[in-house]
Every structure is written in C-alpha cells, then in structure tokens.
CSV table of C-alpha atoms in Angstrom, one decimal:
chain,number,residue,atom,x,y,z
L,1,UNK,CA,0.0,0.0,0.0
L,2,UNK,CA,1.5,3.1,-0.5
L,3,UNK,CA,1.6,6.7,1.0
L,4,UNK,CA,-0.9,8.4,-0.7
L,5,UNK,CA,-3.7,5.3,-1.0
L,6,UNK,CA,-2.7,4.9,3.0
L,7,UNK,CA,-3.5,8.2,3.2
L,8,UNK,CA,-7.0,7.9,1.5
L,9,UNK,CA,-7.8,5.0,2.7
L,10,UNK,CA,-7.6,6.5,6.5
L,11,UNK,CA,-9.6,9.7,5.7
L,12,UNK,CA,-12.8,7.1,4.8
L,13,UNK,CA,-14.8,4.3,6.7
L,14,UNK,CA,-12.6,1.2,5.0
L,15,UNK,CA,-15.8,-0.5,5.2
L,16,UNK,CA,-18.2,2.0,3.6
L,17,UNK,CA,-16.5,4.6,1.9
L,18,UNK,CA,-18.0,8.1,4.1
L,19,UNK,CA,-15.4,10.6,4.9
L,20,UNK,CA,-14.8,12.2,8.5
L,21,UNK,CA,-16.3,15.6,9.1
L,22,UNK,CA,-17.2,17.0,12.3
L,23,UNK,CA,-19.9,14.9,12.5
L,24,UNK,CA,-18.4,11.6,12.0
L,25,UNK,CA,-15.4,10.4,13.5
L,26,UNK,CA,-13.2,7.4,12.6
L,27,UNK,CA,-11.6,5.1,14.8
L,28,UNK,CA,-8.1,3.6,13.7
L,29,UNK,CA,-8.8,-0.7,13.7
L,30,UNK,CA,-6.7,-1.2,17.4
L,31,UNK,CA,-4.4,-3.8,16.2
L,32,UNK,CA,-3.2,-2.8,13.3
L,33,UNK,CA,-4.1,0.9,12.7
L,34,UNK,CA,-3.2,0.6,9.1
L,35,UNK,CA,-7.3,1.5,8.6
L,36,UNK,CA,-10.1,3.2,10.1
L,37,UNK,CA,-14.1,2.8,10.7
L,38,UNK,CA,-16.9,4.9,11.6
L,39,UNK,CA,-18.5,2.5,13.6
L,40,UNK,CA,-18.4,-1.0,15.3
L,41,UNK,CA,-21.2,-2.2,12.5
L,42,UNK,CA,-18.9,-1.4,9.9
L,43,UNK,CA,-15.7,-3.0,11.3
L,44,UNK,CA,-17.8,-6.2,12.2
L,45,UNK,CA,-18.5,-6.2,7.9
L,46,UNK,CA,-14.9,-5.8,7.3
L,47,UNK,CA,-13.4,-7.9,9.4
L,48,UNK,CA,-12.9,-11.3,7.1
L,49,UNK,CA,-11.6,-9.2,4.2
L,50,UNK,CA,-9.3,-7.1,6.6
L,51,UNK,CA,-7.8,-10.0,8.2
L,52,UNK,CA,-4.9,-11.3,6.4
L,53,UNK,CA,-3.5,-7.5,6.2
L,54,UNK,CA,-4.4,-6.9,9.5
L,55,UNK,CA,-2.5,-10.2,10.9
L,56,UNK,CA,0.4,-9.1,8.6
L,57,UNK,CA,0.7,-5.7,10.3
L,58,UNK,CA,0.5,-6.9,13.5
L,59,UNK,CA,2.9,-9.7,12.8
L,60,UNK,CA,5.6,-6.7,12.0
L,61,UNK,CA,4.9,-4.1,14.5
L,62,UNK,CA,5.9,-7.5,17.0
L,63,UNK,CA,8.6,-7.9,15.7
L,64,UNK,CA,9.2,-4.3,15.1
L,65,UNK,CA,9.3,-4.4,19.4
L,66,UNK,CA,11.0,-8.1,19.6
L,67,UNK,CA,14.1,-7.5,17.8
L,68,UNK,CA,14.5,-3.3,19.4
L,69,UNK,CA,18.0,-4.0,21.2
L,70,UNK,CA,17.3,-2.8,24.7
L,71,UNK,CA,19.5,-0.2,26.1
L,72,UNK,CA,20.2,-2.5,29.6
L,73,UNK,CA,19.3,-6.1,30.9
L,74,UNK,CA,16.2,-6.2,32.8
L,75,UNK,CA,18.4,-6.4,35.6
L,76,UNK,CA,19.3,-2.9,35.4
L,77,UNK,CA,22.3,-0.9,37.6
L,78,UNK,CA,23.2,-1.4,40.8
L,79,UNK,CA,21.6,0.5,43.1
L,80,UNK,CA,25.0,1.8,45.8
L,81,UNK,CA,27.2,2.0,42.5
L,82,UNK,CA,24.9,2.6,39.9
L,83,UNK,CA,27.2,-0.1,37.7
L,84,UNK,CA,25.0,-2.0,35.3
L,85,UNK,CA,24.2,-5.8,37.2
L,86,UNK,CA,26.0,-8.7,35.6
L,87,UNK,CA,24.1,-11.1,34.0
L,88,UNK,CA,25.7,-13.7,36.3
L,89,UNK,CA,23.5,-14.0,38.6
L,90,UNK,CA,26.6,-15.6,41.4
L,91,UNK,CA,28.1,-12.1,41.3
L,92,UNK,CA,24.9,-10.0,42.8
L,93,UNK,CA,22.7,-10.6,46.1
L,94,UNK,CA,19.0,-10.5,46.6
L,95,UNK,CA,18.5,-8.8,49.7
L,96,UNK,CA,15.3,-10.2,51.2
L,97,UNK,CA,14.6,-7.2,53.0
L,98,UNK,CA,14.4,-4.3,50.5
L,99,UNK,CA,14.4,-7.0,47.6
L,100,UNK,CA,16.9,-4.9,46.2
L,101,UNK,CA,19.6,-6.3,43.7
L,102,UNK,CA,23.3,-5.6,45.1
L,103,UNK,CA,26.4,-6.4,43.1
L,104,UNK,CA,29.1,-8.4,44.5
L,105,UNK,CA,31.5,-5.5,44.6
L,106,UNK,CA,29.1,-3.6,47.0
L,107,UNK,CA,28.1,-6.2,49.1
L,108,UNK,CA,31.7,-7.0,49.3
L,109,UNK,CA,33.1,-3.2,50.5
L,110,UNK,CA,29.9,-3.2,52.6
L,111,UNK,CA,31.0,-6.6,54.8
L,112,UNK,CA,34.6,-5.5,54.7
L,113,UNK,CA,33.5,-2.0,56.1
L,114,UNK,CA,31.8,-3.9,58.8
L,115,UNK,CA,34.2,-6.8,60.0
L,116,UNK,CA,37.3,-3.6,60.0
L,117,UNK,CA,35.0,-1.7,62.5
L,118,UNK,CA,32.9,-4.5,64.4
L,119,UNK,CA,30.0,-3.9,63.5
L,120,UNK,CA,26.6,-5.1,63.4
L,121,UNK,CA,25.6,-7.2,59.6
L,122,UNK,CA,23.2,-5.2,57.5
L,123,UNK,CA,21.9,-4.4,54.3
L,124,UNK,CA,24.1,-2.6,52.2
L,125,UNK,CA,20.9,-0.9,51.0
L,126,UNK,CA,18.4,-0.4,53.2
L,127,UNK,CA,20.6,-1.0,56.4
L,128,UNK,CA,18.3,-3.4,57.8
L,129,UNK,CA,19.5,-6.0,59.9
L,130,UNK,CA,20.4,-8.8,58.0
L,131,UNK,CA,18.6,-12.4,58.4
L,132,UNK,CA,20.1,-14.2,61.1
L,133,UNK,CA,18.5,-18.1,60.0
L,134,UNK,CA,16.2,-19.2,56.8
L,135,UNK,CA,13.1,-18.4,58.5
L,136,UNK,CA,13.7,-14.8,59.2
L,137,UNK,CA,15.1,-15.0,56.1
L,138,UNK,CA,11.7,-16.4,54.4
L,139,UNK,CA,9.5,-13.9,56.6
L,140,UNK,CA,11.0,-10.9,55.4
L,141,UNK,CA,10.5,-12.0,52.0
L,142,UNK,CA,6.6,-12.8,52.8
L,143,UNK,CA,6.5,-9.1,53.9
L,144,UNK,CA,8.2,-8.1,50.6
L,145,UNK,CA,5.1,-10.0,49.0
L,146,UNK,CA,2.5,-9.2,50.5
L,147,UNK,CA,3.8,-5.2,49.2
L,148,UNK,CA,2.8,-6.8,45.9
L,149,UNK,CA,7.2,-6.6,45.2
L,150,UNK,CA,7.1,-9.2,41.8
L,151,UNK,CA,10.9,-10.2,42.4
L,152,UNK,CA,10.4,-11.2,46.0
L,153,UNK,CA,7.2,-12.9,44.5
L,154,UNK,CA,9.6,-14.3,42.0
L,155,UNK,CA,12.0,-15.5,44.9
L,156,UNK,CA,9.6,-17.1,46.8
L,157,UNK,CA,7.9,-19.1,43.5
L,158,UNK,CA,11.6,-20.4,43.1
L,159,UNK,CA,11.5,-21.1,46.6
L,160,UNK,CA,8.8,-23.2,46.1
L,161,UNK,CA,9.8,-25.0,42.8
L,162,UNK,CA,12.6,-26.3,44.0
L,163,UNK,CA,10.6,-27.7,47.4
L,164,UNK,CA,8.6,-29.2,44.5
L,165,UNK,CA,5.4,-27.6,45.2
L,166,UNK,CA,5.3,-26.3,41.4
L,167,UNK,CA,1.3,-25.3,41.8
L,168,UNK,CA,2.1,-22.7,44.3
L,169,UNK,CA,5.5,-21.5,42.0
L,170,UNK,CA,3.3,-20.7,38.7
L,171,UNK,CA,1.1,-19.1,40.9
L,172,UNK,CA,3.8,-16.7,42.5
L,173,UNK,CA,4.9,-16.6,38.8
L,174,UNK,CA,2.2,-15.6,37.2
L,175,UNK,CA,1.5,-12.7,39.7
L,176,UNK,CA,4.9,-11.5,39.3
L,177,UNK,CA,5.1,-11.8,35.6
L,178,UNK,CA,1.7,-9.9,35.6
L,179,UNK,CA,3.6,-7.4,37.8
L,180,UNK,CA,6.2,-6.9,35.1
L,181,UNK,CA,9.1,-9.3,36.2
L,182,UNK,CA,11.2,-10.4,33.3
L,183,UNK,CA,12.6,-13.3,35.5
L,184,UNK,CA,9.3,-14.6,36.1
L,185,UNK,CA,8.4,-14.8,32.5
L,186,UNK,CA,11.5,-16.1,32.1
L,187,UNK,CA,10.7,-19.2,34.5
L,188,UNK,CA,7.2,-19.9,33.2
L,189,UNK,CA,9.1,-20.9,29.9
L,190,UNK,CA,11.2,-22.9,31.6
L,191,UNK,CA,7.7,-24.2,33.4
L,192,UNK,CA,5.9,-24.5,30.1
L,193,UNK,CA,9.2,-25.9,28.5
L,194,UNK,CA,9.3,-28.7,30.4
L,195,UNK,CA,5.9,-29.4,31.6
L,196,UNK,CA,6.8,-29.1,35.1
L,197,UNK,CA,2.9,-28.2,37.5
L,198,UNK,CA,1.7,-27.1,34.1
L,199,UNK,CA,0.4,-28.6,30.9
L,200,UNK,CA,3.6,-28.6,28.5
L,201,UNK,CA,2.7,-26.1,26.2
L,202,UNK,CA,5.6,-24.8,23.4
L,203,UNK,CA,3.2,-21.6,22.4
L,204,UNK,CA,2.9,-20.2,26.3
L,205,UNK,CA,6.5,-21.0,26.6
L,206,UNK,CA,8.1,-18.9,23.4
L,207,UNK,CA,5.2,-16.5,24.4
L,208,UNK,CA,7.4,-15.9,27.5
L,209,UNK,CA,10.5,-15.9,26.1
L,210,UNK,CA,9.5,-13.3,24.3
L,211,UNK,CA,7.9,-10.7,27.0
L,212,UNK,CA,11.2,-11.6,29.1
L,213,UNK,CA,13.6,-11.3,25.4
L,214,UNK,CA,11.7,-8.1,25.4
L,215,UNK,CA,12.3,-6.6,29.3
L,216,UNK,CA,15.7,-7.2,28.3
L,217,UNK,CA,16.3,-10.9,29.8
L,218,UNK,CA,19.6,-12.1,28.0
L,219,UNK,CA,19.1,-15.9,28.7
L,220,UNK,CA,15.6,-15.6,27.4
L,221,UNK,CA,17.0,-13.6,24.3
L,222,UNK,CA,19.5,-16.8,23.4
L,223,UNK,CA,16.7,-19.6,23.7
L,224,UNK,CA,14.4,-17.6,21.3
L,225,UNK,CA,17.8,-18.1,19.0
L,226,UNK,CA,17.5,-21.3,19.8
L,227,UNK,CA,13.7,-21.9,19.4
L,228,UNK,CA,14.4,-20.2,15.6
L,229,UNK,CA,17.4,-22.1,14.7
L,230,UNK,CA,16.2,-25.4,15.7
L,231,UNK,CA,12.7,-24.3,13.6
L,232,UNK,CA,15.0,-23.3,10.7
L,233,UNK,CA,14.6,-19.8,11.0
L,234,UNK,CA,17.9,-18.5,10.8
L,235,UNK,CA,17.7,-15.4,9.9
L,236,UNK,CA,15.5,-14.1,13.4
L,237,UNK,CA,17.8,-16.7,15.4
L,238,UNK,CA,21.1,-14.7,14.7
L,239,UNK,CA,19.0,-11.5,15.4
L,240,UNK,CA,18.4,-12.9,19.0
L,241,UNK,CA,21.8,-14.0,19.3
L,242,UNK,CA,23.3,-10.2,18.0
L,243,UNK,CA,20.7,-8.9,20.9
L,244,UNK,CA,21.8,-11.7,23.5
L,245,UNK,CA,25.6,-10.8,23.0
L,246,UNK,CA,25.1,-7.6,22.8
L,247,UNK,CA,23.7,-7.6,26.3
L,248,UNK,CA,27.3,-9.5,27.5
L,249,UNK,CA,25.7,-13.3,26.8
L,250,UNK,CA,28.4,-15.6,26.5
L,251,UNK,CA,26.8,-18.4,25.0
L,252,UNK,CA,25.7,-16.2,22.4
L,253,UNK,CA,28.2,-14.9,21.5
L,254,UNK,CA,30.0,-18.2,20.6
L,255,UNK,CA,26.5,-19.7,18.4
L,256,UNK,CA,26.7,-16.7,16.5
L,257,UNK,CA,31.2,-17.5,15.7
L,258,UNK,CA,29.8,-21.1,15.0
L,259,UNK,CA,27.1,-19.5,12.8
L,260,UNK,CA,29.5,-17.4,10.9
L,261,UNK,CA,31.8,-20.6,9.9
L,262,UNK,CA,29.0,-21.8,8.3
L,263,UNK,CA,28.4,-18.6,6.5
L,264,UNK,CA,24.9,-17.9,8.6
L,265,UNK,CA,26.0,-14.6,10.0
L,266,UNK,CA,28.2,-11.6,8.1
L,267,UNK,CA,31.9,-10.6,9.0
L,268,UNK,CA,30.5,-7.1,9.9
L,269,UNK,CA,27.3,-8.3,12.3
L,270,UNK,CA,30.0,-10.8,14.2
L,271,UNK,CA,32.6,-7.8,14.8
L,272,UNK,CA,29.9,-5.6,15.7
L,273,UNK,CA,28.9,-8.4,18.2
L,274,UNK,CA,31.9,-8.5,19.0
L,275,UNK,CA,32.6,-4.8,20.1
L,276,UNK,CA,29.1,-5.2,21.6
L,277,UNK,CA,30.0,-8.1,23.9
L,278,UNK,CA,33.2,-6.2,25.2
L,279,UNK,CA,31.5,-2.8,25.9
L,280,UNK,CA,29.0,-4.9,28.0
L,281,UNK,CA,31.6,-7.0,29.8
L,282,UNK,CA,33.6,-3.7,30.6
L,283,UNK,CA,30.5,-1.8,32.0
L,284,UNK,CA,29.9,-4.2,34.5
L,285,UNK,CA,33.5,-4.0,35.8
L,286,UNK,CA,34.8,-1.7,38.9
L,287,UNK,CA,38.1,-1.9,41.7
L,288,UNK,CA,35.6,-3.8,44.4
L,289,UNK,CA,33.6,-6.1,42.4
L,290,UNK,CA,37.3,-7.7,40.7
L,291,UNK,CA,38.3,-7.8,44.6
L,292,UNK,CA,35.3,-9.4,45.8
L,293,UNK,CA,35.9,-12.2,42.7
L,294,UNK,CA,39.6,-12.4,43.9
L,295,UNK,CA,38.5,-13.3,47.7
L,296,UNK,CA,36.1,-16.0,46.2
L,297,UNK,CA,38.9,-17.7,44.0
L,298,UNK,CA,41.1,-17.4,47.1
L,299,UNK,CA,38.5,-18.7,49.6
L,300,UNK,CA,38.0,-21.6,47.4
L,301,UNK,CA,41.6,-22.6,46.7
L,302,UNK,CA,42.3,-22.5,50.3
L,303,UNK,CA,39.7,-24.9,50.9
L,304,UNK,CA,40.5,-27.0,48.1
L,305,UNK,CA,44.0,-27.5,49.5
L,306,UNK,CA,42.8,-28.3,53.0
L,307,UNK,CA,40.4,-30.7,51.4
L,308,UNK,CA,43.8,-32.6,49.7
C-alpha cells in the first residue's frame, strides 16, 4: 500500500466509503491501525476481508518491538554503584529485606567496612538488619510480597519450585510476571518448557520468552535463537543472538562464531557483536567487584588445598 492510498484510505470508513467531518469520526482498527471505521457495525463487515492485512501488520509491529535492542538487561544498575548488574546471577545478592539487587562489589566493601569496624551485619541498601536463620530470612521476604514486590514474589515461586510444590510456584509466577518481572516470565518458559505443575505447552513457553527477550532478559534472548534455529529460521535466530551478545551473553556470543563458519552470519554483524560483547563486559567492571571475585577464588583454593 502506498503513502498516498494509506493516506486515502484513512480519511474514509474502510468499510463503507463516508469521509470524517465534524460529524463523523473514525476510529483507527486497534491492532493494526493501518485503517479506520466509523462504527463498530462497519468493522464487524470488514473484518474477514481485513484479516490477512491486518494479521500481517501486526505480525511486523511484534517484531518491530521483539528485535529493538534494549539499552540494559532487565536487571538494570546497581543501586550503591549505579554499575550496570552482571548477568551472572553468582556475582549480585538478593537482599530479602528491600528486595533490592546488590552487586558483588558492594556487598563486598559493605562486609569488609563492617568486620574492619565491628559492626553489626546489614543491608548494604536499606541497612536493615540482616537475616540471622532461613526463617527470618523467608519472613522478610513474605513481607516483601505481601507489598505486591514481583521479584520477591519471583524469589519465593523459586522457593517453592525447587521444594517441589510447582502449583504454588506458577502461581507466584504468574503474579509476578503480571507485575512486570522479566525473570518470572523467564521461568514460566522454563515451566511451560518442560511441563513441570503445568500442561507442557511450546506456544505459552516462546510466548514468555519473548515478554522476558523483550524486558531485556539475555538468557531468554539466546533460547528464542535457539527456538528459531532449531525451527529453521535462521535469519530471526542470529538476530536474537546479535541482541543476547550484545547484552554480555556468553553463549551467544560463541553460536553466532559457529554460525558465521558456516556462513549464517556476516563478517561485519559478528565484529559488531563482538565490540558489543566487550562494551558490555567492561560496563559491568569496577576496583571492588574484581576484589570481591579475587576473595572467592582465594576462599575456594584455600579450601581446596585443606580438602587434599
């Protein structure tokens, strides 16, 4: 269709042809907005010859949102630094009494701070008291929920999954997916994947792939490349894994060099990938987060060689 037939068409009923005047106002069709109607009566009469175009449309504006490359993870920044959260979720703490995401580096300077002056274990955060045994741990993530926070919900349905009590997870799931959590989308798919407390289902589970792909969530982002490769689709697969690596995903990263020895992806999308990758991996770096890693690979060595 072009411009100026566009342009007609929305300035008349698709269906029958009267014009808007001051009297008679159209309304765009809601999910495609490629024409317009002057009534209900008249959309209702159009509808089976509108709805190949109209599933076209709405086909592209998707994928017009799916495959925007987000400007962060849905993890975000720390919020003491302000750093941008590693993927990894082993280098960042969930603190159960602001539900607040801390990186490694913070929670690291915050406990050294503390043992160097004697004093009391808190939050880095919210400087809360920190949980002295599970169940004070588990309580002040029941308060978090019952604020209607969807990670804590999120926490707790993980909780629950892996006590195998999967009704109750999807449940917290659902609520926090509903709430916006990309992490919770993310584990419904995993859910839906594997038909684990719900009916396997491969449409719910690329459905939330996709709303967590979209919030930003890299791991998501690399099994929609999966999902496409495997269905053939390469093309939309090395999209997802451009997007994925660009947001620091390892895995990614590496499927789209496999892809380009097989000539799947161009020299220039793997190099910009490449540079991608990097500017990622170096925005998530700072002095305490490499010190913190260097305490855990020290920590574990020493009790690898006490172990021996």
């Amino acid at each position: 269709m072009s411009a100026d037939t566009e342009g007609r068409d929305k300035a008349c009923c698709a269906s029958c042809g009267i014009a808007e005047d001051d009297n008679i106002k159209l309304k765009d069709c809601s999910a495609c907005h490629l024409v317009r109607y002057c009534g209900v009566e008249c959309q209702r009469d159009h509808r089976q010859q509108h709805r190949k175009e109209c599933k076209k449309r709405m086909t592209e504006l998707r994928d017009e949102i799916l495959f925007k490359q987000p400007e962060s993870t849905n993890l975000g920044d720390c919020p003491i630094c302000c750093l941008p959260l590693p993927i990894d979720h082993t280098k960042s703490t969930l603190m159960a009494c602001c539900s607040k995401i801390v990186c490694i580096g913070c929670d690291y300077a915050n406990t050294t701070r503390e043992l160097l002056e004697k004093l009391d274990q808190k939050c880095p955060f919210c400087r809360h008291p920190l949980s002295a045994s599970e169940e004070e741990h588990e309580r002040k993530n029941l308060k978090r929920v019952e604020a209607n926070d969807p990670t804590a919900m999120r926490q707790l349905g993980g909780i629950r999954r892996n006590e195998g009590d999967y009704d109750v997870a999807v449940e917290y799931f659902k609520k926090a997916a509903e709430l916006g959590n990309a992490d919770a989308h993310y584990d419904l798919s995993r859910l839906y994947g594997k038909g684990e407390g719900v009916v396997k289902d491969k449409n719910r589970k690329v459905h939330h792939l996709e709303h967590a792909a979209i919030a930003g969530h890299a791991f998501a982002r690399h099994n929609l490349g999966c999902e496409e490769f495997r269905n053939g689709k390469y093309e939309r697969s090395m999209k997802h894994f451009i997007i994925a690596a660009n947001l620091g995903h390892d895995k990614s990263l590496e499927s789209l060099k496999k892809s380009y020895r097989r000539g799947l992806v161009s020299k220039k999308d793997l190099a910009a990938a490449l540079r991608g990758h990097q500017a990622a991996a170096d925005a998530t770096k700072s002095p305490q987060r490499e010190a913190a890693v260097r305490q855990e690979q020290e920590a574990e060595a020493a009790k690898a060689a006490r172990s021996n």
